[in-house]
Coordinates of C-alpha atoms in Angstrom, one line a residue:
X1 CA -8.5 28.3 4.1
X2 CA -6.6 27.9 0.9
X3 CA -6.4 26.4 -2.3
X4 CA -4.6 23.3 -3.6
X5 CA -3.0 23.0 -6.9
X6 CA -3.6 19.6 -8.9
X7 CA -0.4 19.4 -11.9
X8 CA -0.4 16.7 -13.9
X9 CA 3.2 14.7 -13.7
X10 CA 2.7 13.5 -17.6
X11 CA 3.5 17.5 -18.7
X12 CA 2.7 19.3 -15.3
X13 CA 0.1 20.9 -16.4
X14 CA -2.7 22.3 -13.5
X15 CA -5.5 20.1 -13.6
X16 CA -7.5 22.2 -11.0
X17 CA -7.2 24.2 -8.4
X18 CA -9.4 23.2 -5.3
X19 CA -9.6 24.5 -1.3
X20 CA -7.4 23.0 0.4
X21 CA -8.4 22.5 5.1
X22 CA -6.5 25.0 7.3
X23 CA -6.2 24.4 10.9
X24 CA -9.2 25.4 12.4
X25 CA -11.2 23.7 9.4
X26 CA -9.3 20.5 10.1
X27 CA -10.5 21.0 13.9
X28 CA -14.3 21.7 12.6
X29 CA -14.1 19.1 10.9
X30 CA -12.4 16.5 14.3
X31 CA -15.6 17.9 16.4
X32 CA -18.0 16.7 13.7
X33 CA -17.0 13.3 13.0
X34 CA -16.3 13.2 16.7
X35 CA -20.0 14.1 17.4
X36 CA -21.2 12.4 14.5
X37 CA -19.7 8.2 16.0
X38 CA -22.3 6.6 18.5
X39 CA -25.2 7.0 15.9
X40 CA -23.3 5.5 13.5
X41 CA -22.3 3.2 15.6
X42 CA -25.3 2.4 17.1
X43 CA -26.6 1.5 13.9
X44 CA -27.0 -2.3 12.6
X45 CA -24.3 -3.5 10.9
X46 CA -26.8 -4.2 8.1
X47 CA -26.7 -0.7 7.4
X48 CA -23.8 0.0 7.6
X49 CA -22.6 -3.4 5.7
X50 CA -25.4 -1.4 3.1
X51 CA -23.7 1.7 2.5
X52 CA -20.9 -0.1 1.6
X53 CA -22.2 -2.3 -0.9
X54 CA -23.8 0.4 -2.5
X55 CA -20.2 2.5 -2.2
X56 CA -19.4 -0.4 -4.2
X57 CA -21.6 -0.3 -7.0
X58 CA -20.8 3.5 -7.6
X59 CA -17.2 2.5 -8.6
X60 CA -18.7 0.5 -11.1
X61 CA -20.9 2.4 -13.1
X62 CA -17.6 5.8 -13.2
X63 CA -14.9 3.6 -13.0
X64 CA -14.1 4.8 -16.8
X65 CA -15.2 9.0 -14.4
X66 CA -12.5 7.3 -11.4
X67 CA -9.7 5.8 -13.9
X68 CA -10.0 9.8 -16.1
X69 CA -9.4 10.8 -13.0
X70 CA -6.7 9.3 -10.8
X71 CA -4.3 9.1 -14.0
X72 CA -4.8 12.4 -15.1
X73 CA -3.7 13.8 -10.6
X74 CA -1.1 10.9 -10.5
X75 CA -0.5 9.4 -14.3
X76 CA -1.0 5.7 -13.8
X77 CA -1.4 4.4 -17.0
X78 CA -5.3 4.0 -18.2
X79 CA -5.2 0.8 -17.8
X80 CA -3.4 0.4 -14.8
X81 CA -6.4 2.9 -12.7
X82 CA -8.3 0.7 -14.0
X83 CA -7.5 -1.9 -12.8
X84 CA -6.9 -0.5 -9.7
X85 CA -10.6 0.5 -9.5
X86 CA -11.5 -3.1 -10.2
X87 CA -9.5 -4.2 -8.0
X88 CA -11.3 -3.0 -5.3
X89 CA -14.3 -4.3 -5.4
X90 CA -13.1 -7.7 -4.2
X91 CA -11.9 -5.8 -0.9
X92 CA -15.5 -4.6 -0.7
X93 CA -16.3 -7.5 -1.1
X94 CA -14.3 -9.8 2.3
X95 CA -14.5 -6.7 4.3
X96 CA -19.2 -7.0 3.9
X97 CA -18.5 -11.2 4.4
X98 CA -16.4 -11.0 6.8
X99 CA -17.1 -7.9 8.8
X100 CA -19.9 -9.1 11.2
X101 CA -18.3 -12.1 12.3
X102 CA -14.9 -11.4 12.7
X103 CA -15.9 -8.1 15.3
X104 CA -18.7 -10.8 16.9
X105 CA -19.4 -11.1 20.4
X106 CA -17.5 -14.6 21.6
X107 CA -18.5 -17.1 24.7
X108 CA -14.5 -18.5 25.4
X109 CA -15.4 -19.8 28.8
X110 CA -19.0 -20.7 31.5
X111 CA -19.7 -22.7 33.7
X112 CA -22.2 -22.8 36.9
X113 CA -20.6 -19.8 37.8
X114 CA -18.9 -17.7 35.4
X115 CA -18.7 -16.3 32.5
X116 CA -15.7 -14.8 29.9
X117 CA -16.7 -12.9 27.3
X118 CA -14.9 -10.8 24.5
X119 CA -17.4 -7.7 22.9
X120 CA -15.2 -5.3 20.6
X121 CA -16.4 -1.3 20.3
X122 CA -15.2 0.6 17.1
X123 CA -11.9 2.9 18.7
X124 CA -13.8 6.0 17.3
X125 CA -13.0 8.4 15.6
X126 CA -10.1 7.4 13.0
X127 CA -7.8 9.5 10.9
X128 CA -6.9 7.8 7.9
X129 CA -3.8 9.5 6.0
X130 CA -3.4 7.6 2.9
X131 CA -0.9 7.4 -0.4
X132 CA -1.2 8.9 -3.6
X133 CA 0.3 4.6 -4.9
X134 CA -3.1 2.8 -4.8
X135 CA -5.0 5.6 -3.7
X136 CA -8.3 3.1 -3.7
X137 CA -6.1 0.3 -2.6
X138 CA -4.3 2.4 0.6
X139 CA -6.8 3.9 1.1
X140 CA -10.0 1.4 1.0
X141 CA -7.6 -0.8 3.2
X142 CA -8.3 1.3 6.1
X143 CA -11.7 3.3 5.5
X144 CA -14.1 0.1 5.2
X145 CA -13.3 -1.4 7.8
X146 CA -13.7 1.0 9.7
X147 CA -17.0 3.0 8.6
X148 CA -18.0 -1.6 9.1
X149 CA -17.4 -1.8 12.3
X150 CA -18.7 1.8 13.2
X151 CA -15.9 3.8 13.2
X152 CA -16.2 7.7 11.9
X153 CA -13.6 9.0 9.1
X154 CA -10.8 12.1 9.3
X155 CA -9.3 10.6 6.3
X156 CA -6.7 13.0 4.7
X157 CA -5.6 11.8 1.0
X158 CA -2.8 12.2 0.0
X159 CA -2.5 16.5 -1.9
X160 CA -1.1 13.5 -4.8
X161 CA -4.3 13.1 -5.2
X162 CA -7.0 15.1 -3.2
X163 CA -9.2 14.8 -6.7
X164 CA -10.1 10.4 -6.0
X165 CA -10.2 11.2 -2.8
X166 CA -12.9 13.9 -3.3
X167 CA -14.6 11.1 -5.6
X168 CA -14.4 8.6 -2.5
X169 CA -16.5 10.9 -0.7
X170 CA -19.3 11.6 -2.8
X171 CA -19.8 8.8 -3.6
X172 CA -19.4 7.0 0.4
X173 CA -22.0 9.8 1.0
X174 CA -23.9 9.1 -2.1
X175 CA -24.6 5.8 -0.5
X176 CA -25.8 6.5 2.5
X177 CA -22.8 7.0 4.9
X178 CA -23.5 10.9 6.5
X179 CA -21.2 13.9 5.7
X180 CA -20.8 13.4 8.8
X181 CA -19.2 9.7 9.6
X182 CA -16.4 10.2 6.3
X183 CA -15.1 13.1 6.6
X184 CA -11.9 14.4 3.6
X185 CA -9.6 17.0 4.4
X186 CA -7.8 18.3 1.7
X187 CA -4.6 19.5 1.6
X188 CA 0.1 19.3 1.8
X189 CA 1.4 18.3 4.9
X190 CA 0.6 21.1 6.8
X191 CA -2.8 19.6 7.0
X192 CA -1.5 15.9 8.1
X193 CA 0.3 17.7 10.8
X194 CA -3.2 19.4 12.0
X195 CA -5.2 16.3 11.5
X196 CA -2.0 14.8 13.6
X197 CA -2.8 17.1 16.7
X198 CA -6.8 16.2 16.8
X199 CA -8.3 13.3 19.5
X200 CA -8.5 11.3 17.3
X201 CA -8.8 7.4 18.7
X202 CA -6.5 5.5 16.0
X203 CA -4.1 6.5 13.7
X204 CA -3.6 4.5 10.5
X205 CA -0.6 5.9 7.8
X206 CA 1.0 4.8 4.3
X207 CA 3.5 6.7 3.6
X208 CA 7.8 6.6 3.9
X209 CA 10.1 5.7 7.0
X210 CA 10.3 8.7 7.1
X211 CA 7.3 10.8 8.3
X212 CA 6.4 7.3 10.1
X213 CA 9.3 7.6 11.9
X214 CA 7.8 11.0 12.2
X215 CA 4.7 10.9 12.8
X216 CA 4.8 8.0 15.3
X217 CA 6.7 11.3 17.4
X218 CA 3.7 12.8 17.2
X219 CA 1.4 10.3 18.6
X220 CA 3.0 8.2 21.0
X221 CA 2.6 10.0 23.8
X222 CA -1.2 9.3 22.8
X223 CA -0.5 5.9 24.2
X224 CA -3.7 5.4 20.4
X225 CA -3.4 2.7 17.9
X226 CA -1.3 3.7 15.5
X227 CA -1.2 2.0 12.4
X228 CA 2.5 2.0 9.5
X229 CA 2.6 0.8 6.6
X230 CA 5.8 2.4 5.7
X231 CA 8.5 2.0 2.6
X232 CA 10.6 -1.1 1.7
X233 CA 13.1 -2.9 -0.6
X234 CA 11.3 -6.3 -1.6
X235 CA 13.8 -9.3 -2.5
X236 CA 13.1 -11.7 -4.7
X237 CA 16.0 -14.9 -5.4
X238 CA 15.2 -16.4 -8.2
X239 CA 16.3 -20.6 -8.2
X240 CA 18.9 -22.7 -10.3
X241 CA 16.4 -24.3 -10.7
X242 CA 13.9 -22.2 -11.7
X243 CA 12.2 -21.6 -15.1
X244 CA 14.6 -18.3 -16.0
X245 CA 12.6 -17.2 -18.8
X246 CA 8.8 -16.9 -16.8
X247 CA 10.3 -16.2 -13.0
X248 CA 12.0 -12.5 -15.6
X249 CA 8.2 -11.4 -17.6
X250 CA 6.9 -12.3 -13.3
X251 CA 9.3 -10.4 -12.0
X252 CA 9.7 -7.8 -14.7
X253 CA 6.0 -7.4 -14.1
X254 CA 6.8 -7.0 -10.4
X255 CA 9.1 -4.7 -10.5
X256 CA 8.2 -2.1 -13.0
X257 CA 4.4 -1.6 -12.3
X258 CA 3.1 1.4 -11.7
X259 CA 6.4 2.9 -12.3
X260 CA 7.4 0.7 -10.0
X261 CA 6.3 3.8 -7.3
X262 CA 4.1 0.1 -5.6
X263 CA 5.2 -0.8 -1.6
X264 CA 5.8 -4.3 -3.1
X265 CA 7.6 -3.0 -5.4
X266 CA 10.6 -5.7 -6.6
X267 CA 13.7 -3.8 -5.9
X268 CA 15.5 -5.9 -5.5
X269 CA 16.9 -9.5 -7.0
X270 CA 19.5 -12.3 -6.5
X271 CA 19.7 -15.2 -9.4
X272 CA 21.9 -18.1 -9.0
X273 CA 24.9 -17.7 -10.8
X274 CA 23.8 -20.7 -13.0
X275 CA 20.6 -19.2 -14.6
X276 CA 21.7 -15.6 -14.3
X277 CA 22.8 -14.8 -17.9
X278 CA 19.9 -16.5 -19.2
X279 CA 17.6 -14.0 -16.2
X280 CA 19.8 -11.4 -17.2
X281 CA 18.9 -11.7 -21.3
X282 CA 15.4 -12.3 -20.4
X283 CA 14.2 -9.6 -18.1
X284 CA 16.7 -6.9 -20.1
X285 CA 14.1 -7.8 -22.5
X286 CA 10.8 -7.7 -21.2
X287 CA 11.7 -4.3 -20.3
X288 CA 13.5 -2.8 -23.2
X289 CA 9.8 -3.5 -24.7
X290 CA 8.0 -1.9 -22.3
X291 CA 5.8 0.2 -23.9
X292 CA 6.8 4.5 -22.3
X293 CA 4.0 7.3 -22.9
X294 CA 1.2 9.4 -23.1
X295 CA -0.4 7.5 -20.1
X296 CA -4.3 7.5 -21.1
X297 CA -3.3 5.2 -24.0
X298 CA -5.1 1.7 -23.5
X299 CA -1.5 0.3 -25.2
X300 CA 0.8 2.2 -22.1
X301 CA 2.6 0.9 -19.6
X302 CA 5.2 2.9 -18.1
X303 CA 4.1 6.4 -16.4
X304 CA 5.8 9.2 -15.8
X305 CA 6.8 9.2 -11.9
X306 CA 4.0 10.9 -9.9
X307 CA 6.6 13.0 -7.4
X308 CA 8.7 15.1 -9.4
X309 CA 11.6 15.4 -6.5
X310 CA 11.7 11.2 -6.5
X311 CA 13.6 11.8 -10.2
X312 CA 17.0 13.5 -8.3
X313 CA 16.6 10.3 -6.4
X314 CA 15.9 8.1 -9.3
X315 CA 19.3 9.7 -10.7
X316 CA 20.9 10.0 -7.1
X317 CA 21.2 5.7 -7.0
X318 CA 21.9 5.9 -10.9
X319 CA 24.8 7.7 -10.5
X320 CA 26.1 6.1 -7.3
X321 CA 25.5 2.7 -9.3
X322 CA 27.8 3.0 -11.9
X323 CA 30.2 4.8 -10.2
X324 CA 30.6 1.5 -7.7
X325 CA 30.6 -0.3 -10.4
X326 CA 27.5 -2.0 -12.2
X327 CA 26.9 -2.7 -15.4
X328 CA 23.7 -1.2 -17.2
X329 CA 21.9 -2.9 -19.1
X330 CA 19.2 -0.8 -20.5
X331 CA 18.0 2.6 -19.0
X332 CA 19.0 5.4 -16.8
X333 CA 17.8 8.8 -17.9
X334 CA 15.6 11.0 -16.8
X335 CA 14.0 11.9 -20.0
X336 CA 14.1 16.0 -20.6
X337 CA 10.8 17.1 -21.7
X338 CA 7.6 17.8 -20.6
X339 CA 6.5 16.7 -17.0
X340 CA 8.0 13.8 -14.7
X341 CA 9.5 10.8 -16.8
X342 CA 11.9 8.4 -15.9
X343 CA 13.8 5.0 -18.3
X344 CA 13.3 2.4 -17.1
X345 CA 16.0 1.0 -15.9
X346 CA 18.0 -2.2 -15.5
X347 CA 21.8 -2.7 -13.5
X348 CA 24.0 -6.4 -12.9
X349 CA 26.8 -6.7 -10.9
X350 CA 25.6 -4.9 -8.5
X351 CA 26.4 -4.7 -4.7
X352 CA 25.4 -3.8 -1.2
X353 CA 27.8 -1.2 -1.0
X354 CA 25.0 0.9 -3.7
X355 CA 21.9 2.7 -2.9
X356 CA 19.7 1.0 -5.2
X357 CA 20.2 -2.2 -3.3
X358 CA 19.7 -0.9 0.1
X359 CA 17.2 1.9 -0.7
X360 CA 13.7 2.7 -1.7
X361 CA 13.8 4.0 -5.2
X362 CA 10.1 3.9 -5.7
X363 CA 10.5 4.4 -9.2
X364 CA 11.9 1.9 -12.7
X365 CA 15.1 1.5 -11.1
X366 CA 16.1 -2.3 -10.0
X367 CA 19.2 -4.2 -9.4
X368 CA 20.3 -7.8 -10.1
X369 CA 22.7 -9.2 -7.8
X370 CA 24.4 -13.2 -8.9
X371 CA 25.1 -15.0 -6.3
X372 CA 26.4 -18.8 -4.7
X373 CA 23.6 -20.4 -3.7
X374 CA 20.7 -20.0 -1.3
X375 CA 23.1 -19.4 1.9
X376 CA 24.6 -16.3 0.3
X377 CA 20.3 -15.6 -1.2
X378 CA 19.3 -15.6 1.5
X379 CA 22.3 -13.4 3.8
X380 CA 21.7 -10.5 1.8
X381 CA 17.7 -10.3 1.7
X382 CA 18.0 -10.0 5.3
X383 CA 21.0 -7.8 4.6
X384 CA 18.1 -4.7 5.4
X385 CA 16.4 -2.9 7.4
X386 CA 12.9 -2.7 5.9
X387 CA 11.4 -5.8 5.9
X388 CA 7.8 -6.2 3.7
X389 CA 7.1 -8.4 0.7
X390 CA 10.1 -11.0 -0.1
X391 CA 9.7 -14.0 -2.1
X392 CA 11.3 -17.0 -3.6
X393 CA 11.1 -18.6 -7.7
X394 CA 12.2 -22.7 -7.7
X395 CA 10.4 -25.7 -9.3
X396 CA 10.3 -27.1 -6.1
X397 CA 7.6 -25.9 -2.7
X398 CA 9.7 -27.6 -0.2
X399 CA 12.4 -25.1 -0.8
X400 CA 10.6 -22.5 -1.3
X401 CA 9.4 -23.1 2.2
X402 CA 12.8 -23.7 3.8
X403 CA 14.1 -20.8 2.5
X404 CA 11.9 -17.7 3.3
X405 CA 10.8 -19.4 6.4
X406 CA 14.2 -17.6 6.7
X407 CA 13.3 -14.2 5.4
X408 CA 12.3 -11.0 8.0
X409 CA 9.0 -9.7 6.4
X410 CA 6.0 -9.4 6.5
X411 CA 4.5 -11.3 3.5
X412 CA 6.7 -13.8 1.6
X413 CA 6.1 -15.2 -2.2
X414 CA 6.5 -18.8 -4.0
X415 CA 7.3 -18.1 -8.0
X416 CA 5.2 -14.5 -7.4
X417 CA 5.4 -11.6 -6.5
X418 CA 3.9 -7.9 -5.8
X419 CA 0.4 -9.5 -4.8
X420 CA -2.2 -8.7 -1.6
X421 CA -4.6 -10.4 -1.1
X422 CA -7.2 -9.0 1.1
X423 CA -7.7 -13.1 2.6
X424 CA -4.1 -12.0 4.3
X425 CA -2.4 -9.7 6.4
X426 CA -0.6 -7.3 5.3
X427 CA 2.7 -6.2 7.5
X428 CA 5.4 -5.6 8.0
X429 CA 9.1 -6.4 10.1
X430 CA 11.5 -3.4 11.1
X431 CA 11.0 0.4 9.5
X432 CA 8.2 -1.3 6.9
X433 CA 6.1 0.4 9.4
X434 CA 3.7 -1.6 12.7
X435 CA 1.2 -2.9 13.1
X436 CA -1.8 -4.2 10.2
X437 CA -4.6 -4.1 8.0
X438 CA -6.4 -6.8 5.9
X439 CA -7.7 -10.1 6.8
X440 CA -10.3 -10.8 8.8
X441 CA -7.3 -9.1 11.6
X442 CA -7.6 -5.6 9.7
X443 CA -10.8 -5.7 10.6
X444 CA -10.2 -5.9 14.4
X445 CA -7.6 -3.9 14.4
X446 CA -10.2 -1.0 14.7
X447 CA -12.6 -2.6 17.6
X448 CA -11.0 -2.5 21.0
X449 CA -11.7 -6.3 22.4
X450 CA -13.8 -5.4 26.2
X451 CA -13.0 -8.6 28.4
X452 CA -16.3 -9.3 30.8
X453 CA -15.8 -11.4 33.3
X454 CA -19.6 -12.2 35.1
X455 CA -20.6 -13.5 38.2
X456 CA -23.8 -15.5 38.8
X457 CA -25.6 -14.0 42.7
X458 CA -25.7 -16.9 45.6
X459 CA -22.5 -19.2 42.7

């Protein structure tokens, strides 16, 4: 077995070097979780819920330590790191409260001769290949309902959030989840490939479309449960009746929070020509006011880019936009200093020939396009291979419902953005992925419904 080095993206310094898995250790761990699954599934639901409730308490008691680790390895500003950990608490509450009812046995028909019944059995062994940008949210959407429904989990945190992944494993084991029921795998792509080679019963991945398609090709012939939460190029339309200043403040946060490194970050904005100039002025002013700097400072809003290669993606999008006639309102520079830094960047006079309006930026770069009305806005919002989220800002709810019903997206927003609720399913259209997490549907997805046909003898 080798090691994995963790570097701080804010300054490039080595944070830690930890043991990494290899193909042999992955296979050994897969055998362990397979052997442990029947006993975990046989444990009473009350016992499994109690473990997860204790895990919640552990998050609360260690929140400052956990947030500091997340900031050190991912670069997430400390206030936002703490908010992510605190935000997971509501999801835990939802899963604990709803799991038992979501997978309860159900009799759907009965007469004097026949009873038709549905039960839910665990998938078995779940492979959870998680993401670095929201490791508590993204991981928790999978491993929490998976554990509650009786599955064992092989959990591979991103190599950029491996220390956080080890914290999660430590807390789960400390709250009563057996060591062989939740097993972390540490490493980069080769460890993920070794995991996919194991005889697991479900693969749940969050990450890029490119990696998602490789995973689908690898496990597709085995016909197992596959859930892929992939990228997005999430659009929002600001109507002519919207309050431009209010919409600008909301959407600037939606575009730049977590330094734009969110699956559901606002990535394209279309503004009705009547309010365009007012909106742009307010939006650019808001973005210029975002504080960029040391992510351990409570006042910092914009932190470093977690993955250094993404800087080149952002630079290419900026160069392409400028070459094709976009107007730069603020930003555009890679900051030449230790770490991975990129200024919050706003363009106007953009169009769909430009990469920043077509391909996921996953950084603090946004394009704002003027539109003549609702029809043009909807056409442009749907002019994408992605379909994760989309939003409309208007004072008219009926108008918002009409427009959003025409947009191809898994989640839609009226007068809000960049929002996820445990009560609602999280899914995508097109290249944004397949399957879903969250909601009661996202609990049931970790089970296999069994149909019971029961005929009474002699009837």
